[in-house]
Coordinates of C-alpha atoms in Angstrom, one line a residue:
M1 CA -13.2 -15.9 -10.1
F2 CA -12.9 -13.9 -13.9
N3 CA -15.6 -11.7 -13.9
V4 CA -14.6 -10.0 -10.6
L5 CA -11.7 -9.7 -11.7
E6 CA -12.7 -8.1 -15.2
E7 CA -14.0 -5.2 -12.5
L8 CA -10.8 -4.9 -11.1
A9 CA -8.6 -5.2 -13.7
P10 CA -9.2 -1.9 -16.2
W11 CA -8.8 0.0 -12.9
L12 CA -6.2 -1.3 -11.0
L13 CA -3.6 -0.9 -14.6
L14 CA -4.5 2.0 -15.0
G15 CA -4.1 3.0 -11.2
A16 CA -0.9 1.1 -11.5
V17 CA 0.3 3.8 -14.1
I18 CA -0.8 7.1 -13.4
A19 CA 1.1 5.7 -10.2
G20 CA 3.9 5.1 -12.4
V21 CA 3.6 9.0 -14.1
M22 CA 3.6 10.8 -11.0
H23 CA 7.4 8.8 -9.3
A24 CA 8.8 10.1 -12.0
L25 CA 7.6 13.9 -12.1
L26 CA 7.6 14.3 -8.3
P27 CA 11.1 15.1 -7.4
R28 CA 13.0 12.6 -5.5
D29 CA 13.1 14.6 -1.6
F30 CA 9.8 16.0 -2.0
I31 CA 8.0 14.4 0.3
R32 CA 9.8 14.1 3.2
R33 CA 10.8 18.5 3.0
Q34 CA 7.2 18.4 3.4
F35 CA 5.7 17.4 7.0
T36 CA 6.1 20.2 9.6
G37 CA 4.2 21.5 11.7
V38 CA -0.3 22.4 11.3
L39 CA 0.4 23.1 6.9
G40 CA 2.7 20.3 7.6
V41 CA -0.6 18.1 8.3
W42 CA -1.8 18.7 4.7
K43 CA 0.8 18.3 3.0
A44 CA 0.7 14.8 4.6
V45 CA -2.1 14.0 3.7
L46 CA -3.2 15.7 0.3
L47 CA 0.1 13.8 -0.9
G48 CA -0.7 11.0 0.9
V49 CA -4.4 10.1 0.1
P50 CA -3.4 9.6 -4.1
L51 CA 0.2 7.6 -3.4
P52 CA -0.3 3.8 -4.0
L53 CA 1.6 2.7 -0.6
C54 CA -1.4 -0.1 1.0
S55 CA -1.3 -1.4 4.2
C56 CA 2.4 -3.6 3.8
G57 CA 4.1 -0.3 2.5
V58 CA 2.6 2.9 4.8
I59 CA 4.3 1.7 7.7
P60 CA 7.8 1.9 6.8
A61 CA 6.8 4.9 5.0
A62 CA 5.2 6.5 7.5
V63 CA 8.1 5.6 10.0
G64 CA 11.0 7.2 7.8
L65 CA 9.3 9.8 6.8
K66 CA 9.6 10.7 11.9
R67 CA 12.7 9.7 11.5
D68 CA 13.8 12.3 9.0
G69 CA 12.0 14.8 10.9
A70 CA 8.3 15.5 10.3
S71 CA 6.1 15.7 13.3
D72 CA 3.7 13.6 15.2
G73 CA 0.7 15.1 13.3
A74 CA 2.0 15.1 10.0
T75 CA 3.3 11.8 10.2
V76 CA -0.3 10.2 11.9
G77 CA -2.2 11.9 9.1
F78 CA 0.5 10.3 6.5
L79 CA -0.9 7.0 8.0
I80 CA -4.8 7.7 8.4
S81 CA -4.9 9.0 5.2
T82 CA -2.8 6.6 2.5
P83 CA -3.3 3.3 2.7
Q84 CA -7.9 4.6 2.9
T85 CA -7.4 5.3 -0.7
G86 CA -4.1 5.6 -3.4
V87 CA -5.2 6.0 -7.0
D88 CA -6.2 2.7 -8.0
S89 CA -7.9 2.0 -5.0
I90 CA -9.6 4.8 -5.4
L91 CA -10.8 3.6 -9.8
V92 CA -11.3 -0.1 -8.7
S93 CA -13.9 1.4 -5.5
G94 CA -15.4 3.7 -8.4
S95 CA -15.6 0.5 -10.9
F96 CA -17.2 -1.3 -9.0
F97 CA -19.6 0.8 -5.6
G98 CA -19.9 3.4 -7.6
L99 CA -18.4 6.6 -8.7
P100 CA -20.7 8.6 -5.3
F101 CA -18.7 5.9 -3.5
A102 CA -15.3 6.0 -4.3
I103 CA -16.2 10.2 -4.2
F104 CA -17.4 9.5 -0.5
K105 CA -15.0 7.2 0.3
L106 CA -12.1 9.5 -0.8
A107 CA -13.5 12.3 1.1
T108 CA -13.7 10.5 4.5
A109 CA -9.3 9.4 4.0
A110 CA -8.5 12.6 3.1
V111 CA -10.9 14.1 6.3
L112 CA -9.6 11.5 8.8
G113 CA -6.4 12.2 8.2
V114 CA -6.0 15.7 8.9
I115 CA -8.8 15.2 12.0
G116 CA -6.2 12.5 13.8
G117 CA -2.6 14.6 12.5
L118 CA -4.6 18.1 14.3
V119 CA -6.5 16.6 16.9
T120 CA -2.5 15.0 17.6
T121 CA -0.8 18.5 16.8
W122 CA -2.7 20.3 19.3
A123 CA -2.5 17.5 22.4
G124 CA 0.8 18.2 22.1
G125 CA 2.3 15.6 19.4
A126 CA 6.4 16.1 19.2
G127 CA 8.0 18.4 15.9
A128 CA 10.3 18.1 13.8
D129 CA 13.1 16.2 14.7
A130 CA 15.7 17.6 13.1
G131 CA 18.6 15.4 14.9
T132 CA 17.8 12.6 13.4
P133 CA 20.2 11.0 10.5
S134 CA 18.2 10.7 6.9
V135 CA 18.0 7.4 6.5
D136 CA 18.1 7.3 2.0
G137 CA 21.4 9.2 2.5
A138 CA 20.2 12.8 1.9
G139 CA 22.6 15.7 2.6
S140 CA 24.9 13.4 0.5
E141 CA 26.7 13.2 -3.4
P142 CA 22.4 14.8 -5.5
H143 CA 20.5 12.1 -6.2
P144 CA 20.1 11.7 -10.4
K145 CA 16.1 12.7 -12.0
R146 CA 14.0 9.9 -12.2
T147 CA 13.8 9.2 -16.3
A148 CA 10.1 7.4 -17.9
R149 CA 11.9 3.8 -17.4
D150 CA 11.6 4.5 -13.4
G151 CA 8.0 5.5 -13.6
V152 CA 7.1 2.5 -15.0
R153 CA 9.6 0.4 -13.0
H154 CA 7.5 1.6 -9.9
A155 CA 4.1 1.2 -12.0
F156 CA 5.2 -2.8 -12.2
E157 CA 6.5 -2.6 -8.5
V158 CA 3.3 -1.9 -6.9
L159 CA 1.5 -4.8 -8.8
R160 CA 4.4 -7.0 -7.7
T161 CA 3.7 -5.8 -4.0
I162 CA 0.5 -6.1 -3.3
W163 CA 0.0 -8.7 -5.7
R164 CA -1.0 -11.4 -3.0
W165 CA -3.8 -9.6 -1.4
L166 CA -5.6 -9.0 -5.4
V167 CA -5.3 -12.9 -5.4
F168 CA -6.6 -13.4 -2.2
G169 CA -9.4 -10.1 -2.4
V170 CA -10.4 -12.0 -5.7
V171 CA -10.8 -15.4 -4.8
V172 CA -12.9 -14.3 -1.1
S173 CA -15.1 -11.8 -3.8
A174 CA -15.5 -15.0 -6.0
A175 CA -16.3 -17.7 -3.2
L176 CA -19.0 -15.2 -1.2
T177 CA -20.6 -14.9 -4.4
T178 CA -21.2 -17.9 -5.1
I179 CA -21.8 -19.6 -1.3
L180 CA -23.5 -16.8 0.1
P181 CA -27.4 -16.7 -0.7
P182 CA -28.4 -13.4 -2.1
D183 CA -29.6 -12.4 1.1
A184 CA -27.4 -14.1 4.0
L185 CA -25.8 -10.5 5.6
A186 CA -29.9 -9.2 4.9
G187 CA -29.2 -9.9 9.0
V188 CA -26.6 -7.5 9.6
G189 CA -28.5 -4.8 8.4
K190 CA -31.5 -5.4 11.3
L191 CA -29.0 -3.7 13.9
G192 CA -28.8 0.0 12.5
T193 CA -26.2 1.4 10.3
V194 CA -24.6 2.0 13.4
G195 CA -24.9 -1.6 14.5
A196 CA -23.6 -2.5 11.4
A197 CA -20.7 0.2 11.0
V198 CA -19.5 -1.3 14.7
A199 CA -19.8 -5.1 13.8
A200 CA -17.2 -4.2 10.6
L201 CA -14.8 -2.2 13.6
V202 CA -14.6 -5.3 14.8
I203 CA -13.8 -7.8 11.7
S204 CA -11.7 -5.4 9.4
M205 CA -9.8 -2.9 12.8
P206 CA -7.6 -6.2 13.7
L207 CA -7.3 -7.7 9.7
Y208 CA -4.3 -6.4 7.5
V209 CA -6.4 -5.6 4.7
C210 CA -5.3 -3.8 1.0
A211 CA -7.4 -1.3 0.3
T212 CA -7.4 -2.3 -3.2
A213 CA -7.5 -6.3 -3.0
S214 CA -10.7 -5.5 0.4
V215 CA -12.6 -4.1 -2.6
P216 CA -14.0 -7.9 -4.4
I217 CA -14.5 -8.3 -1.2
A218 CA -16.6 -5.6 0.6
A219 CA -18.3 -6.0 -3.5
A220 CA -19.9 -9.4 -2.4
L221 CA -20.6 -8.1 1.7
V222 CA -22.7 -5.6 -0.3
H223 CA -24.7 -8.2 -2.9
A224 CA -25.5 -10.9 0.3
G225 CA -26.8 -7.8 2.4
M226 CA -24.8 -6.2 4.1
P227 CA -25.5 -2.4 4.1
A228 CA -23.8 0.2 2.5
G229 CA -22.4 2.5 5.3
A230 CA -20.7 -0.7 6.7
A231 CA -18.8 -1.9 3.5
L232 CA -17.6 1.7 4.2
V233 CA -16.6 1.4 7.2
F234 CA -15.3 -2.2 6.2
L235 CA -13.6 0.0 3.5
I236 CA -11.3 2.7 5.5
A237 CA -10.0 0.9 9.5
G238 CA -9.2 -2.2 7.3
P239 CA -7.0 -0.1 5.4
A240 CA -5.8 2.0 7.9
T241 CA -4.9 -0.2 11.0
N242 CA -4.4 -4.0 11.5
V243 CA -2.4 -5.5 14.2
A244 CA 0.9 -4.4 12.6
T245 CA 0.2 -0.7 12.3
V246 CA -1.2 -1.0 16.1
G247 CA 1.9 -1.7 17.1
A248 CA 4.3 0.1 14.7
V249 CA 2.2 3.4 16.2
Y250 CA 3.0 2.4 20.1
R251 CA 6.8 2.1 19.4
T252 CA 6.3 4.8 17.4
L253 CA 4.8 7.9 18.7
G254 CA 3.9 6.2 22.0
A255 CA 0.3 5.0 23.3
R256 CA -1.6 8.7 23.3
I257 CA -0.9 8.7 20.1
L258 CA -2.5 4.8 19.9
G259 CA -5.3 6.6 21.0
I260 CA -5.8 9.3 18.6
Y261 CA -5.6 7.3 16.3
L262 CA -7.3 5.1 17.1
A263 CA -10.2 6.6 18.0
T264 CA -10.5 8.9 14.7
V265 CA -10.6 5.4 12.8
A266 CA -13.2 4.3 14.5
V267 CA -15.7 6.7 15.5
G268 CA -14.4 9.0 12.5
S269 CA -15.7 5.4 9.9
T270 CA -18.7 5.2 12.1
A271 CA -19.7 8.8 11.6
A272 CA -18.5 8.4 7.6
A273 CA -21.4 5.4 7.5
L274 CA -23.6 6.5 8.7
L275 CA -23.9 10.6 6.7
F276 CA -23.8 8.1 3.7
E277 CA -26.9 5.7 4.9
S278 CA -28.6 9.1 5.3
V279 CA -27.7 11.5 2.3
L280 CA -26.1 9.6 -0.8
S281 CA -26.7 5.7 -0.3
R282 CA -30.1 5.5 -2.8
A283 CA -27.9 7.6 -5.3
N284 CA -25.0 5.0 -4.9
H285 CA -27.2 2.1 -5.1
A286 CA -28.3 3.6 -9.2
M287 CA -25.1 4.2 -9.7
A288 CA -22.5 1.1 -9.3
H289 CA -25.0 -0.8 -11.6
A290 CA -24.7 1.5 -14.4
H291 CA -20.9 -0.2 -16.0
A292 CA -21.1 -2.5 -18.7
H293 CA -19.0 -6.3 -17.1
S294 CA -17.7 -7.6 -20.1
A295 CA -15.8 -4.7 -22.7
W296 CA -13.5 -6.4 -24.3
W297 CA -10.9 -4.4 -22.9
S298 CA -11.4 -5.7 -19.6
A299 CA -11.2 -9.7 -20.2
A300 CA -8.0 -8.4 -22.2
S301 CA -6.8 -6.9 -19.3
A302 CA -8.1 -9.6 -16.2
W303 CA -5.3 -11.7 -19.1
L304 CA -3.2 -9.7 -18.3
L305 CA -3.3 -9.6 -15.2
V306 CA -3.8 -12.7 -14.4
V307 CA 0.1 -13.1 -16.8
L308 CA 1.3 -11.2 -14.1
F309 CA 0.3 -12.5 -11.4
L310 CA 2.2 -15.7 -12.5
W311 CA 5.2 -13.5 -13.5
F312 CA 5.1 -12.7 -9.5
A313 CA 4.4 -15.7 -8.2
A314 CA 7.4 -16.9 -10.3
E315 CA 9.6 -14.8 -9.2
D316 CA 8.8 -15.0 -5.3
V317 CA 9.3 -18.5 -6.3
R318 CA 12.4 -18.0 -7.3
A319 CA 14.0 -15.3 -4.5
W320 CA 12.5 -17.9 -2.1
I321 CA 15.3 -20.2 -3.6
S322 CA 17.6 -17.5 -3.3
S323 CA 17.4 -17.6 0.0
R324 CA 17.7 -20.6 1.0
R325 CA 21.4 -20.9 -0.8
V326 CA 22.3 -17.5 0.8
K327 CA 21.6 -18.8 3.8
R328 CA 23.1 -22.0 3.5
A329 CA 27.0 -21.0 2.2
P330 CA 29.0 -21.8 4.3
V331 CA 30.8 -17.5 3.0
A332 CA 28.2 -14.7 2.9
L333 CA 29.2 -11.2 2.7
R334 CA 26.8 -9.2 4.5
V335 CA 26.4 -5.4 3.7
G336 CA 23.7 -2.4 4.7
V337 CA 21.4 -0.9 1.9
E338 CA 20.0 2.5 4.0
G339 CA 17.3 4.3 2.2
M340 CA 15.2 0.5 1.9
S341 CA 11.2 1.5 3.3
C342 CA 9.2 -1.0 1.5
A343 CA 8.8 -4.4 0.2
K344 CA 9.3 -2.9 -3.4
C345 CA 12.5 -1.8 -2.3
V346 CA 13.4 -5.0 -1.2
G347 CA 12.4 -6.6 -4.6
R348 CA 14.5 -4.1 -6.6
V349 CA 17.9 -4.5 -4.4
T350 CA 17.2 -8.5 -5.1
R351 CA 16.6 -8.5 -8.6
E352 CA 20.2 -6.1 -9.0
L353 CA 22.3 -8.1 -6.5
E354 CA 21.0 -11.6 -8.8
G355 CA 21.6 -9.9 -12.1
T356 CA 25.8 -8.9 -10.9
D357 CA 28.2 -11.3 -12.5
G358 CA 29.8 -13.5 -9.1
V359 CA 27.0 -12.7 -7.4
E360 CA 24.9 -16.7 -6.8
A361 CA 22.3 -15.6 -4.1
A362 CA 21.1 -12.9 -2.0
A363 CA 19.4 -12.4 0.6
V364 CA 18.0 -8.8 1.0
D365 CA 15.8 -8.2 4.9
L366 CA 14.2 -5.2 4.8
A367 CA 13.8 -4.9 8.7
S368 CA 17.9 -4.8 9.1
K369 CA 18.4 -2.6 5.8
S370 CA 20.4 -5.3 5.0
A371 CA 21.2 -7.4 2.5
L372 CA 23.1 -10.8 2.8
V373 CA 25.2 -12.4 -0.5
S374 CA 27.1 -15.2 -2.0
G375 CA 29.7 -16.0 -4.7
T376 CA 32.5 -14.5 -6.1
A377 CA 32.0 -11.2 -6.5
D378 CA 33.6 -9.0 -4.2
R379 CA 32.2 -5.6 -2.3
D380 CA 32.7 -3.5 -4.3
A381 CA 31.2 -5.3 -6.6
V382 CA 28.4 -5.9 -4.2
F383 CA 28.4 -1.8 -3.7
E384 CA 27.9 -0.8 -7.7
A385 CA 24.8 -3.5 -7.9
I386 CA 22.9 -1.2 -4.3
R387 CA 23.5 1.8 -6.4
R388 CA 22.1 0.8 -9.1
A389 CA 19.5 0.0 -7.2
G390 CA 19.0 3.6 -5.9
Y391 CA 20.2 2.8 -2.4
T392 CA 23.0 4.0 -0.1
P393 CA 25.3 1.1 0.9
H394 CA 27.3 0.7 3.7
V395 CA 29.6 -1.6 6.1
V396 CA 27.7 -3.9 8.5
E397 CA 30.1 -3.4 11.5

């Protein structure tokens, strides 16, 4: 198991650092200003591909884009391309599968995002909804410029958001490598590239798969006999689709656009598998075994990741205990929190509230965009803590 962690850790940490730098340098409202019209599809994909948003974060982010006025086409392009890639995912894919595979996966995510977005636009997807209110307080007082500290905090939050899926991926990969004999999935190859790709689609499309954490699982499956093209389908369709994403797309964009979304992912990933197997499979096989596995920095990175995982686990346990306490409290203050879009936001608000004098416990809910706080702290202190976290508090009616 530790060998798999050594393979993944250096690139994952480097990806988190790059994500933090991007977060610090990009203007706060850059994403929400750009995604309208046909050109908005291209912008959404070009920006979404390097963003480290996994399946757990892309849904609220995409819905937020739509609510802030992005077109349906830009929203679909963002939904398809973003969760497949991310800087961390690409680096980890290169580590496990080789540079040709990683580059091909990156290009496939971008192409499928553009195709899905453009087809949605040409099929009559709605344009920008200028009447939809902003969810992050845009239009009120300007936000201060981000600092290097914000970038560091964001890098840690990226890892915090996906750490459970990373642990799951490492454990499953190690289990598959140990349990399955080398030729266990050789029979899948006899189905041909299309048959193996369809099998991968059936397995991956309903699952809630993290783009980074799924890489070691796919590598273990390839080692056990699955064709690399089928693994590519698993790494495309898994992060881009799952039951939660399907429900979100249906509720936000409707059944017709959901059909375009699913068809783009299914047909596009299968076509990509065929192209990869016919053009790049041999070159990638040679490249994938060219990197070292036991460098000192790999072991150091792995141990650092273990320490971070233990830290995140301890914080999650503490948050769970706090949530139980606040729900049992006889008197609790409920306030609205605008601007939250993912688990990272929830964690940031929770930590600021719990660090406020007079707050005994806090439970932050992303779905209702609200926080339940118990203790002696008054509303002004709670509002100030939420503002320190970077979000907009308001009174819940």
